[in-house]
Amino acid sequence: MAMKLSPEEEKRRHDAVEKYRSTGTGWPRRAAKALGVGYSAFRSWMGKNEISATPLSANGAPAAAPKAEEPLALRQERKLKDRIARLKGEMKIAHRELNDMEDFRDSIFGLGEPIDPESYRPRLSSRSSKLEVPLLFQSDEQWGEVIKAEEMGGLNAYNREIAAARYRRLIETAIKCSLPPYAPSAPPVFYYCMGGDSVSGSIHEELAETNDLSTIPAIRDYCSHVSWGIKTLKKELGCPIVVVRVPGNHDRTTPKSRHKGYNEHSFDTVISWHLEMMFADDPEVTFLIPPENDAYFDVAGWKVLLTHGDMMGTGGGQGYIGAAAPITKGHRKLVETYGQAGKPVDVVLTGHFHVDIETEYGFGNGCLPGFSEYARLRLRAKPSPPRQWLLHFHPDHGVTTRRKISVAAPGEGSLYEPKDRAA
């Protein structure tokens, strides 16, 4: 039979209850320990006195029971729903920006809805569809940049006059190499791909200070030369010209690179639309200008991906191997990413690194300016001439001929002077 407690002990236990029951789960043990009595005896006394083990809140009401942990499946479902809501919001913004761009394209340049590069196929006869198709890959012209020979040890120079001369050589050589006897036949269609960085721009302080043309005059001068190039290609080759253009990072209008609105904040988009407007009445010249910074299109039945190369997620050069590592890694990432989306890529075309290289997956392009102060002093790179790719696609065999067109000439730097092989 339990011993009856004295009034003093009853009060002492009730005071302990008041003191400890608001401290959360496990308070009866703490109260029993403070009283110096056994936990079982204390719980028995609580039961006789109808004292609940539920802790009280600060105002004396029973505290809320601890919230049960949400099951893992429900937490994952909530995260997915939140992500879907966020992506829908981003897509809504992207659609609004795209609509704004298309309105601007129509109202300012008088151009209709752009052609989708992925679905475009040139109209060719059954005979022509079996012929090889040439593709000129031009990128990183950086029109307006100045490279001073005296700062380059005399190796290379570049300015608006040299840019114009090199561009003319590029077009004339591409024409010569696309016709017999250098090609198996006259081309049924000619792809003219431009991979961005058309103008030098002002994203870097030193470029803004040393360019011989600021951005707007550079755009005007550049477009006049490219217009001549397209007209000359069409006239001399006697076939339709398909122009594919994507923007680069030098052409952007913002101090830092953007992932949202990449095309919208690029002078290269304005250049593309201006050139398209200049040939709006010519059915033999077609422009493929995607609303994104990648162009995915077909050449003689082969899937080609054109992008500038600054958004491959691979960074800059890596140690002694230099730009070959990020270019190759970037090409592979692009092929895998597009493949996962159900879009196979046969050939990747990228610029940006100013290195002409063939990888397992495609081609990295050189540049028009050639060896620069940055390459010489910062990278300590090997001096190399400015080159651009000319590729021929066979309907059955893919890229059968690849040529690096060197566009520099003696007088533009000691790098291009004839070598005395007998010495």
Short mmCIF file of C-alpha atoms in Angstrom, two decimals:
data_model
loop_
_atom_site.label_atom_id
_atom_site.label_comp_id
_atom_site.label_asym_id
_atom_site.label_seq_id
_atom_site.Cartn_x
_atom_site.Cartn_y
_atom_site.Cartn_z
CA MET A 1 0.00 0.00 0.00
CA ALA A 2 1.39 3.33 -1.08
CA MET A 3 2.44 5.70 1.66
CA LYS A 4 0.37 8.87 1.93
CA LEU A 5 2.35 11.99 1.18
CA SER A 6 2.45 14.95 3.51
CA PRO A 7 0.88 18.24 2.38
CA GLU A 8 4.39 19.73 2.07
CA GLU A 9 5.53 16.87 -0.26
CA GLU A 10 2.35 17.19 -2.33
CA LYS A 11 3.03 20.92 -2.79
CA ARG A 12 6.68 20.25 -3.65
CA ARG A 13 5.66 17.81 -6.40
CA HIS A 14 2.99 20.14 -7.82
CA ASP A 15 5.57 22.96 -7.92
CA ALA A 16 7.95 20.66 -9.82
CA VAL A 17 5.21 19.85 -12.29
CA GLU A 18 4.59 23.56 -12.90
CA LYS A 19 8.31 24.18 -13.32
CA TYR A 20 9.23 21.33 -15.67
CA ARG A 21 6.18 20.40 -17.78
CA SER A 22 6.70 23.36 -20.18
CA THR A 23 10.26 22.22 -20.95
CA GLY A 24 9.19 19.72 -23.62
CA THR A 25 9.18 15.97 -24.08
CA GLY A 26 10.83 14.03 -21.22
CA TRP A 27 10.00 16.57 -18.54
CA PRO A 28 8.62 13.99 -16.00
CA ARG A 29 12.09 12.39 -15.76
CA ARG A 30 13.68 15.77 -15.17
CA ALA A 31 11.08 16.64 -12.49
CA ALA A 32 11.51 13.26 -10.71
CA LYS A 33 15.28 13.67 -10.71
CA ALA A 34 14.99 17.18 -9.26
CA LEU A 35 12.64 15.91 -6.53
CA GLY A 36 14.91 12.99 -5.71
CA VAL A 37 12.20 10.36 -6.22
CA GLY A 38 12.02 7.39 -8.56
CA TYR A 39 10.61 7.98 -12.04
CA SER A 40 8.08 5.12 -11.75
CA ALA A 41 6.83 6.39 -8.38
CA PHE A 42 6.55 9.92 -9.76
CA ARG A 43 4.60 8.68 -12.82
CA SER A 44 2.28 6.70 -10.52
CA TRP A 45 1.66 9.82 -8.40
CA MET A 46 0.96 11.82 -11.63
CA GLY A 47 -1.63 9.22 -12.68
CA LYS A 48 -3.45 9.35 -9.36
CA ASN A 49 -3.53 13.12 -9.51
CA GLU A 50 -4.61 13.08 -13.23
CA ILE A 51 -1.61 15.11 -14.34
CA SER A 52 -0.98 14.75 -18.07
CA ALA A 53 2.51 14.15 -19.41
CA THR A 54 1.75 16.58 -22.26
CA PRO A 55 3.98 19.66 -21.83
CA LEU A 56 2.42 23.10 -21.52
CA SER A 57 3.15 26.13 -23.64
CA ALA A 58 4.29 29.44 -22.13
CA ASN A 59 0.67 30.52 -21.52
CA GLY A 60 -0.17 27.35 -19.60
CA ALA A 61 -2.09 25.62 -22.41
CA PRO A 62 -0.96 22.18 -23.60
CA ALA A 63 1.94 22.56 -26.01
CA ALA A 64 1.47 21.35 -29.57
CA ALA A 65 2.68 17.86 -30.17
CA PRO A 66 5.93 17.67 -32.17
CA LYS A 67 5.24 17.66 -35.90
CA ALA A 68 5.73 14.27 -37.49
CA GLU A 69 8.44 14.24 -40.18
CA GLU A 70 7.00 14.37 -43.68
CA PRO A 71 7.59 11.14 -45.64
CA LEU A 72 10.48 11.26 -48.16
CA ALA A 73 8.18 10.65 -51.13
CA LEU A 74 6.02 13.65 -50.20
CA ARG A 75 9.07 15.90 -49.75
CA GLN A 76 10.41 14.88 -53.17
CA GLU A 77 6.99 15.46 -54.73
CA ARG A 78 6.84 18.94 -53.20
CA LYS A 79 10.33 19.75 -54.52
CA LEU A 80 9.37 18.62 -58.02
CA LYS A 81 6.20 20.71 -57.93
CA ASP A 82 8.19 23.76 -56.82
CA ARG A 83 10.71 23.17 -59.60
CA ILE A 84 7.96 22.81 -62.21
CA ALA A 85 6.39 26.07 -61.02
CA ARG A 86 9.76 27.83 -61.22
CA LEU A 87 10.47 26.49 -64.73
CA LYS A 88 7.02 27.56 -65.88
CA GLY A 89 7.77 31.06 -64.63
CA GLU A 90 11.11 31.12 -66.44
CA MET A 91 9.49 29.81 -69.62
CA LYS A 92 6.84 32.52 -69.41
CA ILE A 93 9.57 35.17 -69.17
CA ALA A 94 11.48 33.58 -72.05
CA HIS A 95 8.37 33.55 -74.24
CA ARG A 96 7.72 37.20 -73.42
CA GLU A 97 11.31 38.13 -74.33
CA LEU A 98 11.07 36.08 -77.52
CA ASN A 99 7.84 37.81 -78.49
CA ASP A 100 9.46 41.18 -77.80
CA MET A 101 12.38 40.21 -80.06
CA GLU A 102 10.08 39.07 -82.84
CA ASP A 103 8.07 42.29 -82.56
CA PHE A 104 11.29 44.29 -82.78
CA ARG A 105 12.48 42.19 -85.73
CA ASP A 106 9.20 42.85 -87.55
CA SER A 107 8.61 46.51 -86.65
CA ILE A 108 12.19 47.79 -87.12
CA PHE A 109 13.59 45.52 -89.83
CA GLY A 110 10.37 44.59 -91.60
CA LEU A 111 11.15 40.88 -91.38
CA GLY A 112 8.53 38.19 -90.97
CA GLU A 113 8.68 35.09 -88.84
CA PRO A 114 12.19 33.58 -88.82
CA ILE A 115 12.86 30.24 -90.49
CA ASP A 116 13.44 27.34 -88.12
CA PRO A 117 16.97 26.02 -88.85
CA GLU A 118 16.07 22.50 -87.69
CA SER A 119 13.23 22.03 -90.17
CA TYR A 120 14.77 23.89 -93.13
CA ARG A 121 15.77 21.90 -96.23
CA PRO A 122 16.92 23.56 -99.47
CA ARG A 123 14.99 22.67 -102.59
CA LEU A 124 17.30 20.51 -104.71
CA SER A 125 16.77 18.34 -107.73
CA SER A 126 17.25 14.58 -107.40
CA ARG A 127 20.60 14.90 -109.19
CA SER A 128 21.77 17.85 -107.09
CA SER A 129 20.87 16.07 -103.87
CA LYS A 130 23.68 13.59 -104.55
CA LEU A 131 26.38 16.24 -104.89
CA GLU A 132 28.78 17.44 -102.21
CA VAL A 133 27.78 20.57 -100.32
CA PRO A 134 30.43 23.09 -99.21
CA LEU A 135 30.21 24.87 -95.85
CA LEU A 136 32.31 27.91 -94.99
CA PHE A 137 32.72 28.39 -91.25
CA GLN A 138 33.59 31.99 -90.43
CA SER A 139 33.85 33.30 -86.88
CA ASP A 140 35.67 35.64 -84.52
CA GLU A 141 36.26 38.43 -87.03
CA GLN A 142 36.25 40.99 -84.19
CA TRP A 143 35.88 43.79 -86.71
CA GLY A 144 37.31 47.03 -85.36
CA GLU A 145 40.06 45.49 -83.21
CA VAL A 146 43.60 46.79 -83.59
CA ILE A 147 46.73 44.65 -83.18
CA LYS A 148 49.92 46.67 -83.46
CA ALA A 149 52.92 45.00 -85.08
CA GLU A 150 55.34 46.87 -82.79
CA GLU A 151 53.68 45.28 -79.76
CA MET A 152 53.83 41.83 -81.35
CA GLY A 153 57.51 41.67 -82.20
CA GLY A 154 56.49 42.28 -85.80
CA LEU A 155 54.69 38.92 -86.01
CA ASN A 156 51.17 40.14 -86.79
CA ALA A 157 49.04 43.24 -87.27
CA TYR A 158 45.30 43.83 -87.59
CA ASN A 159 43.05 46.82 -88.25
CA ARG A 160 40.02 47.64 -90.38
CA GLU A 161 42.04 47.67 -93.64
CA ILE A 162 43.69 44.32 -92.89
CA ALA A 163 40.33 42.87 -91.81
CA ALA A 164 38.80 43.86 -95.15
CA ALA A 165 41.72 42.34 -97.10
CA ARG A 166 41.61 39.09 -95.13
CA TYR A 167 37.87 38.82 -95.55
CA ARG A 168 38.17 39.25 -99.31
CA ARG A 169 40.84 36.53 -99.46
CA LEU A 170 38.60 34.20 -97.45
CA ILE A 171 35.65 34.60 -99.82
CA GLU A 172 37.77 34.33 -102.97
CA THR A 173 39.55 31.20 -101.70
CA ALA A 174 36.29 29.59 -100.59
CA ILE A 175 34.87 30.14 -104.09
CA LYS A 176 37.96 28.69 -105.79
CA CYS A 177 37.99 25.61 -103.56
CA SER A 178 34.26 24.99 -104.06
CA LEU A 179 34.50 24.69 -107.85
CA PRO A 180 36.27 22.21 -110.17
CA PRO A 181 39.08 21.25 -110.33
CA TYR A 182 39.38 21.74 -106.54
CA ALA A 183 35.91 20.28 -105.91
CA PRO A 184 34.26 17.30 -107.64
CA SER A 185 31.45 19.48 -109.02
CA ALA A 186 29.84 22.88 -108.78
CA PRO A 187 27.87 23.04 -105.52
CA PRO A 188 24.08 22.64 -105.51
CA VAL A 189 23.90 24.92 -102.45
CA PHE A 190 26.47 26.74 -100.32
CA TYR A 191 26.25 27.04 -96.52
CA TYR A 192 27.79 30.20 -95.10
CA CYS A 193 28.01 29.79 -91.31
CA MET A 194 29.03 32.59 -88.97
CA GLY A 195 29.79 31.73 -85.37
CA GLY A 196 29.75 35.07 -83.57
CA ASP A 197 32.17 37.74 -82.33
CA SER A 198 31.59 39.64 -85.56
CA VAL A 199 32.75 42.92 -84.03
CA SER A 200 35.35 43.64 -81.37
CA GLY A 201 32.88 45.43 -79.12
CA SER A 202 33.65 47.21 -75.87
CA ILE A 203 33.22 44.52 -73.19
CA HIS A 204 36.91 44.85 -72.29
CA GLU A 205 38.32 48.24 -71.32
CA GLU A 206 41.50 47.82 -73.36
CA LEU A 207 39.48 46.99 -76.49
CA ALA A 208 37.25 50.02 -76.03
CA GLU A 209 40.39 52.16 -75.78
CA THR A 210 42.30 50.68 -78.74
CA ASN A 211 39.62 49.73 -81.32
CA ASP A 212 39.85 51.78 -84.51
CA LEU A 213 36.06 51.52 -84.88
CA SER A 214 33.52 51.80 -82.09
CA THR A 215 30.69 49.27 -82.15
CA ILE A 216 28.13 51.04 -84.36
CA PRO A 217 30.60 52.10 -87.11
CA ALA A 218 32.15 48.62 -86.93
CA ILE A 219 28.73 47.05 -87.52
CA ARG A 220 28.12 49.28 -90.54
CA ASP A 221 31.54 48.54 -92.03
CA TYR A 222 31.27 44.81 -91.30
CA CYS A 223 27.81 44.49 -92.86
CA SER A 224 28.94 46.25 -96.05
CA HIS A 225 31.74 43.70 -96.51
CA VAL A 226 29.63 40.65 -95.65
CA SER A 227 26.93 41.86 -98.03
CA TRP A 228 29.57 41.94 -100.77
CA GLY A 229 30.71 38.46 -99.73
CA ILE A 230 27.23 36.93 -99.98
CA LYS A 231 26.57 38.54 -103.37
CA THR A 232 29.94 37.34 -104.67
CA LEU A 233 29.43 33.80 -103.43
CA LYS A 234 26.04 33.60 -105.14
CA LYS A 235 27.31 35.09 -108.40
CA GLU A 236 30.51 33.05 -108.72
CA LEU A 237 29.14 29.73 -107.46
CA GLY A 238 25.82 30.04 -109.28
CA CYS A 239 23.84 28.38 -106.50
CA PRO A 240 21.60 29.34 -103.56
CA ILE A 241 23.33 30.59 -100.40
CA VAL A 242 22.15 29.55 -96.94
CA VAL A 243 23.43 31.88 -94.22
CA VAL A 244 23.45 30.54 -90.67
CA ARG A 245 24.34 32.94 -87.86
CA VAL A 246 24.66 32.75 -84.06
CA PRO A 247 25.94 35.45 -81.67
CA GLY A 248 29.17 35.48 -79.69
CA ASN A 249 30.31 37.01 -76.43
CA HIS A 250 32.26 40.01 -77.81
CA ASP A 251 29.04 41.27 -79.40
CA ARG A 252 27.05 41.48 -76.19
CA THR A 253 25.60 44.73 -74.90
CA THR A 254 26.08 43.85 -71.22
CA PRO A 255 29.31 43.99 -69.15
CA LYS A 256 28.95 40.34 -68.12
CA SER A 257 27.73 37.32 -70.06
CA ARG A 258 24.04 36.50 -69.71
CA HIS A 259 22.28 33.17 -69.81
CA LYS A 260 18.81 34.65 -70.10
CA GLY A 261 18.18 36.79 -73.17
CA TYR A 262 21.56 35.85 -74.71
CA ASN A 263 20.49 36.82 -78.24
CA GLU A 264 18.39 39.74 -77.14
CA HIS A 265 21.43 41.46 -75.61
CA SER A 266 23.79 40.97 -78.55
CA PHE A 267 24.78 43.34 -81.34
CA ASP A 268 25.28 40.23 -83.47
CA THR A 269 21.52 39.72 -83.51
CA VAL A 270 21.12 43.23 -84.94
CA ILE A 271 23.84 42.43 -87.51
CA SER A 272 22.03 39.22 -88.50
CA TRP A 273 18.69 40.97 -88.95
CA HIS A 274 20.28 43.85 -90.86
CA LEU A 275 21.95 41.44 -93.29
CA GLU A 276 18.71 39.47 -93.67
CA MET A 277 16.88 42.72 -94.43
CA MET A 278 19.44 43.56 -97.14
CA PHE A 279 18.61 40.28 -98.94
CA ALA A 280 14.89 40.15 -98.13
CA ASP A 281 13.96 40.33 -101.83
CA ASP A 282 16.47 37.70 -102.98
CA PRO A 283 14.92 34.20 -103.00
CA GLU A 284 18.36 32.67 -103.59
CA VAL A 285 19.68 33.81 -100.20
CA THR A 286 18.14 32.24 -97.09
CA PHE A 287 18.91 33.25 -93.51
CA LEU A 288 18.69 30.80 -90.63
CA ILE A 289 18.86 32.88 -87.44
CA PRO A 290 17.65 30.94 -84.38
CA PRO A 291 16.21 32.75 -81.33
CA GLU A 292 18.78 30.93 -79.16
CA ASN A 293 22.57 30.84 -79.24
CA ASP A 294 22.72 27.39 -80.91
CA ALA A 295 21.79 26.59 -84.50
CA TYR A 296 20.87 22.95 -85.18
CA PHE A 297 20.45 22.29 -88.89
CA ASP A 298 20.87 19.81 -91.73
CA VAL A 299 23.61 19.78 -94.37
CA ALA A 300 23.30 17.08 -97.06
CA GLY A 301 21.51 14.83 -94.55
CA TRP A 302 24.03 15.36 -91.74
CA LYS A 303 23.12 17.08 -88.47
CA VAL A 304 25.27 20.12 -87.71
CA LEU A 305 25.35 22.17 -84.50
CA LEU A 306 26.75 25.70 -84.70
CA THR A 307 27.42 27.64 -81.50
CA HIS A 308 29.96 30.26 -80.53
CA GLY A 309 31.72 28.16 -77.89
CA ASP A 310 31.63 30.39 -74.81
CA MET A 311 28.70 28.45 -73.34
CA MET A 312 30.01 24.87 -73.43
CA GLY A 313 30.67 24.72 -69.67
CA THR A 314 34.37 23.92 -70.03
CA GLY A 315 36.21 27.14 -69.11
CA GLY A 316 39.47 28.22 -70.70
CA GLY A 317 42.68 26.45 -71.68
CA GLN A 318 44.07 23.70 -69.49
CA GLY A 319 47.80 23.70 -68.82
CA TYR A 320 50.28 22.77 -71.49
CA ILE A 321 47.67 21.20 -73.75
CA GLY A 322 45.98 24.60 -74.09
CA ALA A 323 42.63 25.10 -75.82
CA ALA A 324 42.48 21.57 -77.26
CA ALA A 325 41.19 20.21 -73.94
CA PRO A 326 38.19 22.54 -73.40
CA ILE A 327 37.25 22.44 -77.09
CA THR A 328 37.22 18.64 -77.20
CA LYS A 329 35.45 18.36 -73.86
CA GLY A 330 32.91 21.00 -74.90
CA HIS A 331 32.19 19.28 -78.21
CA ARG A 332 31.57 16.00 -76.41
CA LYS A 333 29.24 17.67 -73.89
CA LEU A 334 27.25 19.27 -76.69
CA VAL A 335 26.89 15.97 -78.56
CA GLU A 336 25.78 14.17 -75.38
CA THR A 337 23.36 16.91 -74.30
CA TYR A 338 21.66 17.09 -77.69
CA GLY A 339 21.65 13.30 -77.96
CA GLN A 340 19.81 13.04 -74.64
CA ALA A 341 17.20 15.41 -76.08
CA GLY A 342 16.72 13.11 -79.08
CA LYS A 343 18.76 15.28 -81.46
CA PRO A 344 21.81 13.47 -82.85
CA VAL A 345 24.76 15.69 -83.79
CA ASP A 346 27.19 14.60 -86.49
CA VAL A 347 29.37 17.73 -86.61
CA VAL A 348 29.88 20.47 -84.02
CA LEU A 349 31.15 23.90 -85.12
CA THR A 350 32.54 26.28 -82.49
CA GLY A 351 34.72 29.37 -82.39
CA HIS A 352 35.65 31.52 -79.38
CA PHE A 353 39.06 29.97 -78.63
CA HIS A 354 40.73 31.24 -81.84
CA VAL A 355 42.28 27.81 -82.39
CA ASP A 356 41.63 25.88 -85.61
CA ILE A 357 41.38 22.25 -84.58
CA GLU A 358 39.49 19.11 -85.60
CA THR A 359 38.16 17.01 -82.74
CA GLU A 360 36.43 13.64 -82.73
CA TYR A 361 33.13 15.50 -82.72
CA GLY A 362 33.66 18.51 -84.98
CA PHE A 363 35.74 21.61 -85.63
CA GLY A 364 37.02 24.50 -83.55
CA ASN A 365 37.63 27.59 -85.64
CA GLY A 366 40.45 30.08 -85.84
CA CYS A 367 39.91 33.83 -86.11
CA LEU A 368 40.43 36.70 -88.53
CA PRO A 369 42.69 38.89 -86.32
CA GLY A 370 45.23 36.11 -85.79
CA PHE A 371 47.97 36.10 -83.15
CA SER A 372 47.20 38.83 -80.60
CA GLU A 373 48.71 40.52 -77.55
CA TYR A 374 46.51 38.38 -75.31
CA ALA A 375 47.70 35.15 -76.91
CA ARG A 376 51.32 36.30 -76.84
CA LEU A 377 51.58 37.78 -73.34
CA ARG A 378 48.84 36.11 -71.31
CA LEU A 379 48.69 32.64 -72.87
CA ARG A 380 52.22 32.46 -74.29
CA ALA A 381 50.61 30.53 -77.12
CA LYS A 382 52.33 29.34 -80.26
CA PRO A 383 52.13 32.00 -83.01
CA SER A 384 49.72 30.75 -85.65
CA PRO A 385 48.20 32.38 -88.73
CA PRO A 386 44.52 33.38 -88.92
CA ARG A 387 42.56 30.52 -90.48
CA GLN A 388 38.94 29.54 -91.12
CA TRP A 389 37.42 26.18 -92.03
CA LEU A 390 35.95 25.18 -95.41
CA LEU A 391 34.24 21.77 -95.27
CA HIS A 392 32.59 19.63 -97.94
CA PHE A 393 29.71 17.33 -96.95
CA HIS A 394 28.94 14.23 -99.01
CA PRO A 395 25.38 12.87 -98.65
CA ASP A 396 26.71 9.36 -97.96
CA HIS A 397 30.11 9.94 -96.38
CA GLY A 398 29.81 13.11 -94.29
CA VAL A 399 32.74 15.51 -94.24
CA THR A 400 35.04 14.34 -97.02
CA THR A 401 37.20 17.42 -97.49
CA ARG A 402 38.36 19.87 -94.87
CA ARG A 403 40.53 22.88 -95.62
CA LYS A 404 42.06 25.48 -93.32
CA ILE A 405 41.99 28.69 -95.31
CA SER A 406 44.84 30.96 -94.26
CA VAL A 407 43.72 34.53 -94.86
CA ALA A 408 46.84 36.57 -94.00
CA ALA A 409 49.47 37.76 -96.48
CA PRO A 410 53.06 39.08 -96.50
CA GLY A 411 53.15 42.64 -95.28
CA GLU A 412 50.75 41.90 -92.41
CA GLY A 413 53.47 40.47 -90.17
CA SER A 414 56.70 38.51 -90.27
CA LEU A 415 54.69 35.37 -89.49
CA TYR A 416 53.45 35.43 -93.08
CA GLU A 417 56.71 36.12 -94.93
CA PRO A 418 57.95 33.35 -97.24
CA LYS A 419 60.29 30.96 -95.45
CA ASP A 420 63.74 30.32 -96.86
CA ARG A 421 63.71 26.53 -96.80
CA ALA A 422 67.21 26.31 -98.21
CA ALA A 423 68.76 28.17 -95.26
#
